[in-house]
GROMACS .gro file of C-alpha atoms in nm:
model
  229
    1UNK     CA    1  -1.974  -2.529   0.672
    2UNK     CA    2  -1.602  -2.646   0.745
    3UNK     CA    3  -1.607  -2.887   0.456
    4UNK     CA    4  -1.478  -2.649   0.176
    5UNK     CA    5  -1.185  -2.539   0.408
    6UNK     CA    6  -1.108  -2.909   0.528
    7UNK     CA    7  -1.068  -3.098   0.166
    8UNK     CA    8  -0.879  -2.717   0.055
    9UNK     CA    9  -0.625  -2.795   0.329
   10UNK     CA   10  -0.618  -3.144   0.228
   11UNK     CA   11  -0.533  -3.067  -0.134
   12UNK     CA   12  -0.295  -2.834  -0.031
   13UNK     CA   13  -0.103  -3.117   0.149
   14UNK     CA   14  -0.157  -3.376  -0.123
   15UNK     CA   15  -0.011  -3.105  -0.368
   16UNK     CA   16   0.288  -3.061  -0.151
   17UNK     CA   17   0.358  -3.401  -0.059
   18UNK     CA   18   0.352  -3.464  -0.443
   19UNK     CA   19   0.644  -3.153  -0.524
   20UNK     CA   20   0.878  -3.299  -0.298
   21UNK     CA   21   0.836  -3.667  -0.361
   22UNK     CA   22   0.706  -3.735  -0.684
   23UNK     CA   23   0.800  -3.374  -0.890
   24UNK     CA   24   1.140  -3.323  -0.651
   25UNK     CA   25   1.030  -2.944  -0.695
   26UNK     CA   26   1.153  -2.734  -0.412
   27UNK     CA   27   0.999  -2.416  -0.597
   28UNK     CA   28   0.640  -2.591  -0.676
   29UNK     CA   29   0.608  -2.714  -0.262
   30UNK     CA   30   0.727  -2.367  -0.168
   31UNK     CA   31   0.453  -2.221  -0.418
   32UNK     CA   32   0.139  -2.436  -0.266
   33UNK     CA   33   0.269  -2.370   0.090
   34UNK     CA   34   0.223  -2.021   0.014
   35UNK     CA   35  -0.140  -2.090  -0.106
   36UNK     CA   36  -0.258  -2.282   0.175
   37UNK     CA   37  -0.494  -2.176   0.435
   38UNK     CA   38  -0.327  -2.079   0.780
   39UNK     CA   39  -0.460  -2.383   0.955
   40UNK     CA   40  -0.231  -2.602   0.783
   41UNK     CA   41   0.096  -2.498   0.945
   42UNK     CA   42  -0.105  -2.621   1.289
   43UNK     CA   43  -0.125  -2.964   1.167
   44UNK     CA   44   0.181  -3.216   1.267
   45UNK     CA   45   0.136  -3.281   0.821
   46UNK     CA   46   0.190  -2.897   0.740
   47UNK     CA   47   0.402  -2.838   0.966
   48UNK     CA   48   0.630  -3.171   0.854
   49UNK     CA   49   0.569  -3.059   0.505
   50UNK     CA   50   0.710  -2.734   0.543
   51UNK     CA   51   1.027  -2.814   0.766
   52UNK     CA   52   1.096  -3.024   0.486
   53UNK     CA   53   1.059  -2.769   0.186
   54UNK     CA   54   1.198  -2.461   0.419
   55UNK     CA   55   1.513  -2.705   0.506
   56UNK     CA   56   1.602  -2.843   0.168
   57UNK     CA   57   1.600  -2.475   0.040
   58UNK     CA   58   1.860  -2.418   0.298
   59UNK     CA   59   1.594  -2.134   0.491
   60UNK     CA   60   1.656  -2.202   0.827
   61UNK     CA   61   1.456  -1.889   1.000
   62UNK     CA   62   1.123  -2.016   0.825
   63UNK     CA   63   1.192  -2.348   0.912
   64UNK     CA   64   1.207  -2.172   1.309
   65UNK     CA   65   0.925  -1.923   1.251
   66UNK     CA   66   0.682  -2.230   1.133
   67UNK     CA   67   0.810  -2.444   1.449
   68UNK     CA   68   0.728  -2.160   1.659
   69UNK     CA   69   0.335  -2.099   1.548
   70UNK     CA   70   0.334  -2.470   1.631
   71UNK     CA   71   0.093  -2.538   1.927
   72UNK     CA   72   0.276  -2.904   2.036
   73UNK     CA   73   0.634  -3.001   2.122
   74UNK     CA   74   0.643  -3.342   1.920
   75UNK     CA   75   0.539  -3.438   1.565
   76UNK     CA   76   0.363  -3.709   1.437
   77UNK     CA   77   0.428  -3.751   1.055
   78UNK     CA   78   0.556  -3.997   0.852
   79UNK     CA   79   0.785  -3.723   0.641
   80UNK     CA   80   0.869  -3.532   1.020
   81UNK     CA   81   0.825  -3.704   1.344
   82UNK     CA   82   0.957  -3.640   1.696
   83UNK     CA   83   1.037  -3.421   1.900
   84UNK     CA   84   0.997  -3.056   1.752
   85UNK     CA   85   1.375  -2.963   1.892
   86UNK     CA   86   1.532  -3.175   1.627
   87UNK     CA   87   1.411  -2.978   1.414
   88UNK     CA   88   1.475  -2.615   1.570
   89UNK     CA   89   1.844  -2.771   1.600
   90UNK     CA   90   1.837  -2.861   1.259
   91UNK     CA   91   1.755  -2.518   1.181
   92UNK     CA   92   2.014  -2.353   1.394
   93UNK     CA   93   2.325  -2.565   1.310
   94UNK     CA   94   2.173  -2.472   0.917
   95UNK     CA   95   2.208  -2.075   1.035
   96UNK     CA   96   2.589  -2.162   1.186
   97UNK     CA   97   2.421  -2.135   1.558
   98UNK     CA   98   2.601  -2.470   1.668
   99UNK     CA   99   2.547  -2.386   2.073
  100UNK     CA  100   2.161  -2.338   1.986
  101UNK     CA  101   2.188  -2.663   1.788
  102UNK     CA  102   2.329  -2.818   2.124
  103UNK     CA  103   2.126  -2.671   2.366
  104UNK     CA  104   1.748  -2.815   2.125
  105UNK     CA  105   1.907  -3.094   2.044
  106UNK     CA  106   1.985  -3.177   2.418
  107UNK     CA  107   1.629  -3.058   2.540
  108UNK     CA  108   1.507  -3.303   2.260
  109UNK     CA  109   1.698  -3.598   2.412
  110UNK     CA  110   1.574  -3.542   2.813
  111UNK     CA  111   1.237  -3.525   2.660
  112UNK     CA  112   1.252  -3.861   2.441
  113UNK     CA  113   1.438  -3.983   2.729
  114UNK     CA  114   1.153  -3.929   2.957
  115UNK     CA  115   0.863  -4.048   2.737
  116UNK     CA  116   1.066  -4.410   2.727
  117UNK     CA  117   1.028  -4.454   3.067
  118UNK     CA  118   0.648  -4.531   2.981
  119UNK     CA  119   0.700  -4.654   2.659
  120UNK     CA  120   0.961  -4.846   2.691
  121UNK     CA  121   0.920  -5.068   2.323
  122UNK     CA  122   0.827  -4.823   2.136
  123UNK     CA  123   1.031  -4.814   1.849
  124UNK     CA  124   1.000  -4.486   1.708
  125UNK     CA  125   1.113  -4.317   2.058
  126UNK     CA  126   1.422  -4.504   2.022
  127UNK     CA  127   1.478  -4.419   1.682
  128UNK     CA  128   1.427  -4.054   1.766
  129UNK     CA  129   1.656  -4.134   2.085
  130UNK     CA  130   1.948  -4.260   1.818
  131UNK     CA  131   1.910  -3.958   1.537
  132UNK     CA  132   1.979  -3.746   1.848
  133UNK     CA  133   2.253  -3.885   1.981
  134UNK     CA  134   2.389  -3.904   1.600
  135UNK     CA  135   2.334  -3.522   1.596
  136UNK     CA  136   2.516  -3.513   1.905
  137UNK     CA  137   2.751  -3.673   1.786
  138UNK     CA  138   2.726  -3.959   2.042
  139UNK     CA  139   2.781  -4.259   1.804
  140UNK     CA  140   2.817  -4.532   1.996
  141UNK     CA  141   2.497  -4.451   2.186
  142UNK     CA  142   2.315  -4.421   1.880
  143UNK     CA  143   2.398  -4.737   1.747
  144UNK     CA  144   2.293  -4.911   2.056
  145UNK     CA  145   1.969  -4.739   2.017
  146UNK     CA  146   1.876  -4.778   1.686
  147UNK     CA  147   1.968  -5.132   1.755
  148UNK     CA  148   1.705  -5.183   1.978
  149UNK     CA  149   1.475  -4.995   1.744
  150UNK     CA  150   1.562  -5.237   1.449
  151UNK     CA  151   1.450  -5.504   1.717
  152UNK     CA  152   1.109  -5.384   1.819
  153UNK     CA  153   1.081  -5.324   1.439
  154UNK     CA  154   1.154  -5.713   1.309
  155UNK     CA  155   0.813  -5.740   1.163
  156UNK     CA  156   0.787  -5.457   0.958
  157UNK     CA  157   0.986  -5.182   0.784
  158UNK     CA  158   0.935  -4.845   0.963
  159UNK     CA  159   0.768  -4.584   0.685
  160UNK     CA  160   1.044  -4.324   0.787
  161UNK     CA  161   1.374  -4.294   0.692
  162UNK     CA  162   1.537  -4.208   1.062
  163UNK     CA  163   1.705  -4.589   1.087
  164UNK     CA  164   1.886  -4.465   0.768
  165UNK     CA  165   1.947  -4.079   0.811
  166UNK     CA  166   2.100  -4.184   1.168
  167UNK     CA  167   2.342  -4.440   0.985
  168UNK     CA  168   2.439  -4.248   0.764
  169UNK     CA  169   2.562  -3.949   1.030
  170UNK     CA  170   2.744  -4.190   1.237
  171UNK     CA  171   2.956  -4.247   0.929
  172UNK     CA  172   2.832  -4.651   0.904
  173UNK     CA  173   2.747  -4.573   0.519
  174UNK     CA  174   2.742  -4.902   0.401
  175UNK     CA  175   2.493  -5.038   0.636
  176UNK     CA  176   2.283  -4.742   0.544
  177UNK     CA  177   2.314  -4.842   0.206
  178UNK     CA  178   2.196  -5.184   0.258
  179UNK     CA  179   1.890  -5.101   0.455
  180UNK     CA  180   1.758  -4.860   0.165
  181UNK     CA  181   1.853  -5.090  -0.105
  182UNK     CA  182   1.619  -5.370   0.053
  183UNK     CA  183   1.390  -5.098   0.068
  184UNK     CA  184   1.434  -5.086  -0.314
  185UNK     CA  185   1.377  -5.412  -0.324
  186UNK     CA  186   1.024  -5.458  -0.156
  187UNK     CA  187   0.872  -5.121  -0.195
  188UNK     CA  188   1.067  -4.962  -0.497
  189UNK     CA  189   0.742  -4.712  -0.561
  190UNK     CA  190   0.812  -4.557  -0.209
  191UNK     CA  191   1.164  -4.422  -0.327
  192UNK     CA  192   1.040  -4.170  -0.619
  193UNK     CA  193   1.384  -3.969  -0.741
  194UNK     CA  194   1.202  -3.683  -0.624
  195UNK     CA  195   1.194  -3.828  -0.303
  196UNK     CA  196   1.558  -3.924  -0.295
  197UNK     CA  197   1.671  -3.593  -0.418
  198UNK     CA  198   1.459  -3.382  -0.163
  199UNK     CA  199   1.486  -3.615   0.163
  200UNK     CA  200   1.719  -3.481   0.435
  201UNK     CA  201   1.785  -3.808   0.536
  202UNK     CA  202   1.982  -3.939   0.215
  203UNK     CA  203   2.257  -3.643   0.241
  204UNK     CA  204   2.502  -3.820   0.373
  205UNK     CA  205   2.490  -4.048   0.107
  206UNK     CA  206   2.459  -3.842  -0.213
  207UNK     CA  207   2.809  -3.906  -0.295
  208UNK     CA  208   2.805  -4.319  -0.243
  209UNK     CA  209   2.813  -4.445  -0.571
  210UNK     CA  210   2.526  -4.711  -0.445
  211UNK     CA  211   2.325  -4.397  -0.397
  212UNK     CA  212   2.412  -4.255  -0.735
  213UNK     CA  213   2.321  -4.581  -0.887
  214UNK     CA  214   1.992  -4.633  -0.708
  215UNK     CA  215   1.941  -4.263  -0.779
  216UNK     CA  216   1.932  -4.302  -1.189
  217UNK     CA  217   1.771  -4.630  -1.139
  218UNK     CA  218   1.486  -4.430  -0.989
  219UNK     CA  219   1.525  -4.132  -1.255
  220UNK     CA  220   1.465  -4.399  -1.554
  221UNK     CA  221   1.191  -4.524  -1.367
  222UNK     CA  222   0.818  -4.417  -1.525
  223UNK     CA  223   0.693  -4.574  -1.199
  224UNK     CA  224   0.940  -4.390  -0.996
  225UNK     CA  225   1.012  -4.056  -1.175
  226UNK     CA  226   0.778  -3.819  -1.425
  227UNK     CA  227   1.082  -3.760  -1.642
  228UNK     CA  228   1.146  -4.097  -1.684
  229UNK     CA  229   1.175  -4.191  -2.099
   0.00000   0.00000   0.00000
């Protein structure tokens, strides 16, 4: 009886992950959010999905009113993961509320804090930990931390792009640089220009010229980019 309503919500996801990443079409992810059932904006996928549509077009109260009919406080999701108050602050530094921004941002923190104390080597806590205190604007901190993440993480890339996003706001642009161009480099398929356009985490790069390079490299890219030639 649920089947129908299952594979339409998966669809609906598949069709938005492919907008963003593989079309880079804010207006086509918008248009299949609007389509999908009700459920989806439950699911830590939805809900990822559409912080990341909702932010990019720069629309911070939807971005709050989908975090609100949210029934957890932390995300699990490769494209949005953590805890939900990065996001809200996100959202309220994006509407000029910068003491709102502080106050999620800082509730975020105690709360990743807390979960480390039983998980201490898990990396992903302290790469939420180190975005945080880049948002902060507690550098130092969050170099330490995602220091420690990079170190739990030696065997395997993390999926995300946190380690890079929190580089990148700490102002250590190079480094960022060199972590997504060895991305490049072993997984070139998982940085569609799409992808790179719509992704949050590149912003503070968009004016490198290593980003503008890797950028076109992906745009004349059939593997990479459906405009390709």
């Amino acid at each position: 009886l649920h089947y129908p309503l299952r594979r339409q919500r998966q669809m609906c996801i598949r069709d938005s992950i492919m907008a963003l990443e593989w079309w880079g079409d804010l207006d086509l992810a918008h248009d299949t959010l609007q389509r999908a059932p009700s459920t989806v904006l439950t699911m830590d996928w939805g809900v990822a999905i559409a912080l990341r549509t909702y932010g990019q077009r720069e629309e911070p109260e939807k971005m709050l009113q989908v975090l609100q009919g949210f029934p957890g406080n932390w995300l699990s999701s490769n494209m949005a993961g953590g805890p939900v108050g990065i996001f809200s602050g996100i959202a309220h530094q994006m509407a000029g509320r910068k003491n709102a921004a502080r106050i999620e941002w800082e509730s975020a923190l105690a709360q990743t804090k807390a979960r480390l104390q039983t998980e201490p080597n898990n990396s992903d806590l302290h790469t939420d930990l180190a975005l945080l205190q880049a948002l902060l604007g507690q550098k130092s901190e969050a170099l330490q931390s995602i220091k420690i993440a990079d170190e739990l993480n030696r065997e395997f890339q993390p999926l995300d792009f946190n380690p890079i996003w929190v580089l990148g706001l700490v102002g250590e642009l190079e480094a960022a640089m060199d972590q997504l161009e060895d991305r490049e480099i072993t997984r070139a398929t998982s940085l569609p220009a799409g992808g790179l356009k719509l992704n949050r985490a590149f912003d503070p790069l968009r004016d490198h010229p290593r980003f503008q390079a890797m950028l076109k490299r992906a745009e004349t890219d059939p593997k990479r980019s459906p405009h390709a030639k």
